[in-house]
PDB file of C-alpha atoms in Angstrom:
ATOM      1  CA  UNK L 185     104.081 -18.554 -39.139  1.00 55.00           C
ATOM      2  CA  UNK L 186     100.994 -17.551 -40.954  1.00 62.00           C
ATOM      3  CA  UNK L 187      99.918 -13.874 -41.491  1.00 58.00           C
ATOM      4  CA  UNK L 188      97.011 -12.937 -40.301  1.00 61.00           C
ATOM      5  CA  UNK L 189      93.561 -14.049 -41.776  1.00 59.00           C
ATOM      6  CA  UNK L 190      92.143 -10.891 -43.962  1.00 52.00           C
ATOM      7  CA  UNK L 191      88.374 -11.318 -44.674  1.00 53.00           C
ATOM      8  CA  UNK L 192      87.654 -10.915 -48.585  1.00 51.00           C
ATOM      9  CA  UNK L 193      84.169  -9.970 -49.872  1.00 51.00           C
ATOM     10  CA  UNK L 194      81.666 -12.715 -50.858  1.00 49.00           C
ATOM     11  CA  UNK L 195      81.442 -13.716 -54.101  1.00 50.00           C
ATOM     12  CA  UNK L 196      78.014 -11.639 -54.726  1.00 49.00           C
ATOM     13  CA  UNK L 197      78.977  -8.818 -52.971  1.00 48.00           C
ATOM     14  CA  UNK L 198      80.782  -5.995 -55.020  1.00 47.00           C
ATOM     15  CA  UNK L 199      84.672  -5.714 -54.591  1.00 48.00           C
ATOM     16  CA  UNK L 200      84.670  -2.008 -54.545  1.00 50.00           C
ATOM     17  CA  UNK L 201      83.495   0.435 -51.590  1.00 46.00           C
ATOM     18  CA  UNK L 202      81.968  -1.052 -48.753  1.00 49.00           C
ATOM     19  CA  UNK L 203      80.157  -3.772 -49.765  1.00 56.00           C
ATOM     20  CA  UNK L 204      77.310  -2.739 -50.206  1.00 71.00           C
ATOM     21  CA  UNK L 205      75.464  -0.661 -52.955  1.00 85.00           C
ATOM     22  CA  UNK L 206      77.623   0.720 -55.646  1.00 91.00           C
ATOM     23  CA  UNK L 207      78.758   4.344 -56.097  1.00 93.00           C
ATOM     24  CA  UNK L 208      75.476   6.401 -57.632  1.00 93.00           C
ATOM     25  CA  UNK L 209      77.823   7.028 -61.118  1.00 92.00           C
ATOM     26  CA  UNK L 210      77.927   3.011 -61.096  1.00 94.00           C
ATOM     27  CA  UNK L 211      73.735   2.777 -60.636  1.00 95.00           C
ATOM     28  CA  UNK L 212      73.287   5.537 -63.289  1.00 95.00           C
ATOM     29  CA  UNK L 213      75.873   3.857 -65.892  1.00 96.00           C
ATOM     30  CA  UNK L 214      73.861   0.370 -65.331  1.00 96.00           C
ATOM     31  CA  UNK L 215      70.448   2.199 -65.216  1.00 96.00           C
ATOM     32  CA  UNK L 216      71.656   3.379 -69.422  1.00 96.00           C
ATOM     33  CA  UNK L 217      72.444   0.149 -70.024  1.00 97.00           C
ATOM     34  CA  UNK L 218      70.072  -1.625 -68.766  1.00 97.00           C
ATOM     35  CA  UNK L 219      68.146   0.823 -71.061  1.00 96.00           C
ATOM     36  CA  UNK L 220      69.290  -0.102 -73.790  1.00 96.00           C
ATOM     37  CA  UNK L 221      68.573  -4.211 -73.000  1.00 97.00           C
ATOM     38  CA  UNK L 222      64.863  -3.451 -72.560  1.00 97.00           C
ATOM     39  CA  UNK L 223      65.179  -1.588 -75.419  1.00 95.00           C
ATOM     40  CA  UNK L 224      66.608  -4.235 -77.668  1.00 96.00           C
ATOM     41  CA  UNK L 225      64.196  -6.751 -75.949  1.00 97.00           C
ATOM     42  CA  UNK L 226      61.467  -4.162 -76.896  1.00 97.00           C
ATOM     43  CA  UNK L 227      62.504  -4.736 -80.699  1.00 95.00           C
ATOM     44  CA  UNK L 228      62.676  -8.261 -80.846  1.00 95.00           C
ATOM     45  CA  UNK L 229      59.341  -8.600 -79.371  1.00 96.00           C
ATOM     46  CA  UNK L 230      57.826  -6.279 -82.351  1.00 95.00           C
ATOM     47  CA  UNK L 231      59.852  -8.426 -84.808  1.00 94.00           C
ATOM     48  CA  UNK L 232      57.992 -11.436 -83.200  1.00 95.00           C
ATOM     49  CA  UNK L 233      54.675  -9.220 -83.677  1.00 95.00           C
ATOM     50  CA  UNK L 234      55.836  -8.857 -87.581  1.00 93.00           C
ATOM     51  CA  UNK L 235      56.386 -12.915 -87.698  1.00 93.00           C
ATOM     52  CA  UNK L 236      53.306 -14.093 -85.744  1.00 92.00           C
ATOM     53  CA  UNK L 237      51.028 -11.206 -88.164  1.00 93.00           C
ATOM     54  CA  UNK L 238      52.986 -12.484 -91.774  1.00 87.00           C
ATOM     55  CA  UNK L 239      53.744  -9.174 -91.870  1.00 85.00           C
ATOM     56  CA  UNK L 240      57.564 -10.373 -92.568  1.00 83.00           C
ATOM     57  CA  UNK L 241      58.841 -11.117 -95.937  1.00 80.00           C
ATOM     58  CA  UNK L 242      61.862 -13.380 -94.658  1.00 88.00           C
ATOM     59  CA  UNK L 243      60.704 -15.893 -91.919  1.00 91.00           C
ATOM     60  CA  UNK L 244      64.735 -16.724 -91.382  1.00 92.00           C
ATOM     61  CA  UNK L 245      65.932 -13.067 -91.082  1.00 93.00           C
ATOM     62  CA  UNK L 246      63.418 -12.489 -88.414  1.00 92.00           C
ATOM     63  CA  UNK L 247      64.492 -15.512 -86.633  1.00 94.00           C
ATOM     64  CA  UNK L 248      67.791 -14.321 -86.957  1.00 96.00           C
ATOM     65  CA  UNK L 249      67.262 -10.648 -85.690  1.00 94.00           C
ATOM     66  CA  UNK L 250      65.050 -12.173 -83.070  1.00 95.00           C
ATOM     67  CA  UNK L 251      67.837 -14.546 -81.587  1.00 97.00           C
ATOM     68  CA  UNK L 252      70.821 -11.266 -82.303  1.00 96.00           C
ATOM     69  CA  UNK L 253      68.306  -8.477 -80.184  1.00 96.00           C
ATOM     70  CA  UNK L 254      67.191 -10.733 -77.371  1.00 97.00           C
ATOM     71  CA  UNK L 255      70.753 -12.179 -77.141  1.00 97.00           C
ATOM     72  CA  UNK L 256      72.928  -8.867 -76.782  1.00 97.00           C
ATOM     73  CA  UNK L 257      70.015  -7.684 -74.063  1.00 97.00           C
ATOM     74  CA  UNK L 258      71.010 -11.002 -72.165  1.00 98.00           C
ATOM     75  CA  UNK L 259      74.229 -10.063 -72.794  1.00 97.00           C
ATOM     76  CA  UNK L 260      73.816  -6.460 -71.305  1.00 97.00           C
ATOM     77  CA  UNK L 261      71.649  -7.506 -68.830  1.00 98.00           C
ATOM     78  CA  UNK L 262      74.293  -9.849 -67.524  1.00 97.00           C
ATOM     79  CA  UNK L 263      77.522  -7.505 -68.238  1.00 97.00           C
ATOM     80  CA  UNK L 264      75.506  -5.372 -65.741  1.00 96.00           C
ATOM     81  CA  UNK L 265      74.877  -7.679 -63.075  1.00 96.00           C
ATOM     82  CA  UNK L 266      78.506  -8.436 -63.087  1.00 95.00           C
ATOM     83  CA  UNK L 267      79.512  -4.670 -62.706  1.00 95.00           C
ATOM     84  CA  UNK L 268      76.669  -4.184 -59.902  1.00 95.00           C
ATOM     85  CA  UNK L 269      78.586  -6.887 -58.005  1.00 94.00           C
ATOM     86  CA  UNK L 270      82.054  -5.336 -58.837  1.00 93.00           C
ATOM     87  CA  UNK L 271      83.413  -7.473 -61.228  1.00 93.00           C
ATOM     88  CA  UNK L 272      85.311  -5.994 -64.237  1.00 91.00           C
ATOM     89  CA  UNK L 273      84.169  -8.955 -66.953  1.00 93.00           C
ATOM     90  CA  UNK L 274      81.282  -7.033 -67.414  1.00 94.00           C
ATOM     91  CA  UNK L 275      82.843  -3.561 -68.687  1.00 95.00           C
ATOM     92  CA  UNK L 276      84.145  -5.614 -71.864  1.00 95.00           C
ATOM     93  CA  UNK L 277      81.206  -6.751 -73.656  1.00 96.00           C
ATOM     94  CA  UNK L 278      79.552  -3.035 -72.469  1.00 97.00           C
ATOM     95  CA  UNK L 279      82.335  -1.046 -74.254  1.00 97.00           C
ATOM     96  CA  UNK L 280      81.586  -3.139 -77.310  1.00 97.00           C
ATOM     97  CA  UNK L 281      78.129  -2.568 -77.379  1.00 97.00           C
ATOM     98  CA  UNK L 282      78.103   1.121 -76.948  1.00 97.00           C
ATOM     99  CA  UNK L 283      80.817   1.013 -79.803  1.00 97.00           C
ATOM    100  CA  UNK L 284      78.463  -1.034 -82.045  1.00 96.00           C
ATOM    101  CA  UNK L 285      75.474   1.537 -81.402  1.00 96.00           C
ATOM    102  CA  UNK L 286      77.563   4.401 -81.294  1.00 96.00           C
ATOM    103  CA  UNK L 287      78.249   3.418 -85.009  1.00 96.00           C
ATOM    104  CA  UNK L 288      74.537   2.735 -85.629  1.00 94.00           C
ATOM    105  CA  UNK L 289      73.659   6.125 -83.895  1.00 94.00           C
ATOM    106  CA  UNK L 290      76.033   7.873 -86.543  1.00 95.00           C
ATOM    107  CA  UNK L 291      74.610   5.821 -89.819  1.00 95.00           C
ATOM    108  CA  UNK L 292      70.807   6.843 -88.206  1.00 93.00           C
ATOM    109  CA  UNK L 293      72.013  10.809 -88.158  1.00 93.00           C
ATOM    110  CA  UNK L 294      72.779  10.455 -91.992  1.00 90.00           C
ATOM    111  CA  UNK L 295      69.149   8.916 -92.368  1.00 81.00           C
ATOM    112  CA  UNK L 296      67.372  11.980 -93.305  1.00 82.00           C
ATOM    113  CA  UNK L 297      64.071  10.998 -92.243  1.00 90.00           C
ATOM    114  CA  UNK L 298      63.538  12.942 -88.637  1.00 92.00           C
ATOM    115  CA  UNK L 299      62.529  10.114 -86.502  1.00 91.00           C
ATOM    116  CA  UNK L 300      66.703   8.319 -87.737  1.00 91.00           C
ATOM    117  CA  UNK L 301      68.230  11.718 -86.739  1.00 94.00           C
ATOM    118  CA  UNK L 302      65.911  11.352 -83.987  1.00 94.00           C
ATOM    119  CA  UNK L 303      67.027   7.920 -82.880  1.00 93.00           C
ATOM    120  CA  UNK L 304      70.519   8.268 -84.286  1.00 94.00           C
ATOM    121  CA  UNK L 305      70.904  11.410 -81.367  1.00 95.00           C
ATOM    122  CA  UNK L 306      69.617   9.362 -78.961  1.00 95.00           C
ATOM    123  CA  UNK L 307      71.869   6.178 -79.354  1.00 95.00           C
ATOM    124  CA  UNK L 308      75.056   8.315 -80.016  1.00 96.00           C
ATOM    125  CA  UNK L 309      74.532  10.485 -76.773  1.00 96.00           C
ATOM    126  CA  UNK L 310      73.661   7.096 -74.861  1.00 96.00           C
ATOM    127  CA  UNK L 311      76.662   5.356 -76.008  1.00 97.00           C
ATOM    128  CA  UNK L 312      79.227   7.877 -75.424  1.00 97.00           C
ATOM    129  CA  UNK L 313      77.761   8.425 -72.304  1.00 96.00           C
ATOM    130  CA  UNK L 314      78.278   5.256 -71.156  1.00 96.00           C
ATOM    131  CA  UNK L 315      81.314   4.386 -72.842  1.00 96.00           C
ATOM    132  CA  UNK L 316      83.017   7.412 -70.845  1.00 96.00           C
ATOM    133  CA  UNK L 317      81.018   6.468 -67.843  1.00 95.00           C
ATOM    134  CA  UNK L 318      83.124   3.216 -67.569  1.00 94.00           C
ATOM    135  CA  UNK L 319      86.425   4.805 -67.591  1.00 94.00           C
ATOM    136  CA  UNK L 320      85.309   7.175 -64.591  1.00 92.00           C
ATOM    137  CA  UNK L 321      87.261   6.887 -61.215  1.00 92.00           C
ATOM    138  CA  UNK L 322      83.914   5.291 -59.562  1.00 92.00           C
ATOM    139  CA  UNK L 323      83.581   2.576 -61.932  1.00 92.00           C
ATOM    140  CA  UNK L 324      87.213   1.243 -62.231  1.00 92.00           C
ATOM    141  CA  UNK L 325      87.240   1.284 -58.634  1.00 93.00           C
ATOM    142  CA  UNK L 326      84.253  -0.148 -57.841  1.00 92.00           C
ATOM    143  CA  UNK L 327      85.201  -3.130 -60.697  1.00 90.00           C
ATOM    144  CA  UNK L 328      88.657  -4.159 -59.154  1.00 83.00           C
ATOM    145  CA  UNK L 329      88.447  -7.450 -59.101  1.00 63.00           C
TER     146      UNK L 329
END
């Protein structure tokens, strides 16, 4: 005899809690990184301003660092969709990320100038913030698939 029939969640509705909104640690993890996408997509768009005013000296680095910014924003942008709905894909390519800038955050305190220390604070402090926020109890609950 079959058991009986035990609803699971819809596909766009997060795994974790009660269905519904996630856990305010979960909104104020994505709210960082979604941070950080706008401001990657922020820096693309003033490379684009460089290209468009010949203000570039390489027309194929820009390209490049055009396509790398507004690709890891789409990246974050979508790692954070998938946590919002509960899904743990999205904590992979996050932790990477804040790695990557946590190492950029450290070269930018060595920079000397005060606007890299500057910067470098800011991007160290938001990556290791993040980074631990996804190994809190709220996330990893909220993410079991």
């Amino acid at each position: 005899m079959p058991g009986p029939h035990v609803a699971e969640p819809a596909p766009d509705a997060p795994s974790g809690g009660d269905g519904g909104r996630p856990p305010a640690a979960v909104v104020a993890l994505l709210a960082g990184v979604l941070l950080e996408a706008v401001a990657l997509a922020v820096f693309a768009g003033a490379v684009v301003v460089d290209l468009v005013r010949g203000a570039t000296a390489g027309v194929g680095v820009s390209l490049f660092v055009i396509a790398f910014f507004a690709g890891l924003a789409w990246m974050l942008v979508a790692a954070a969709r998938a946590l919002w709905r509960g899904r743990r894909g999205g904590r992979a390519p996050v932790a990477g990320w804040q790695v990557f800038q946590g190492l950029i955050g450290v070269a930018l305190l060595t920079g000397g100038a005060a606007w890299a220390v500057a910067a470098g604070a800011v991007a160290l402090a938001l990556a290791v913030g993040i980074l631990v926020g996804l190994m809190t109890r709220p996330l990893v609950r909220h993410t079991i698939d």
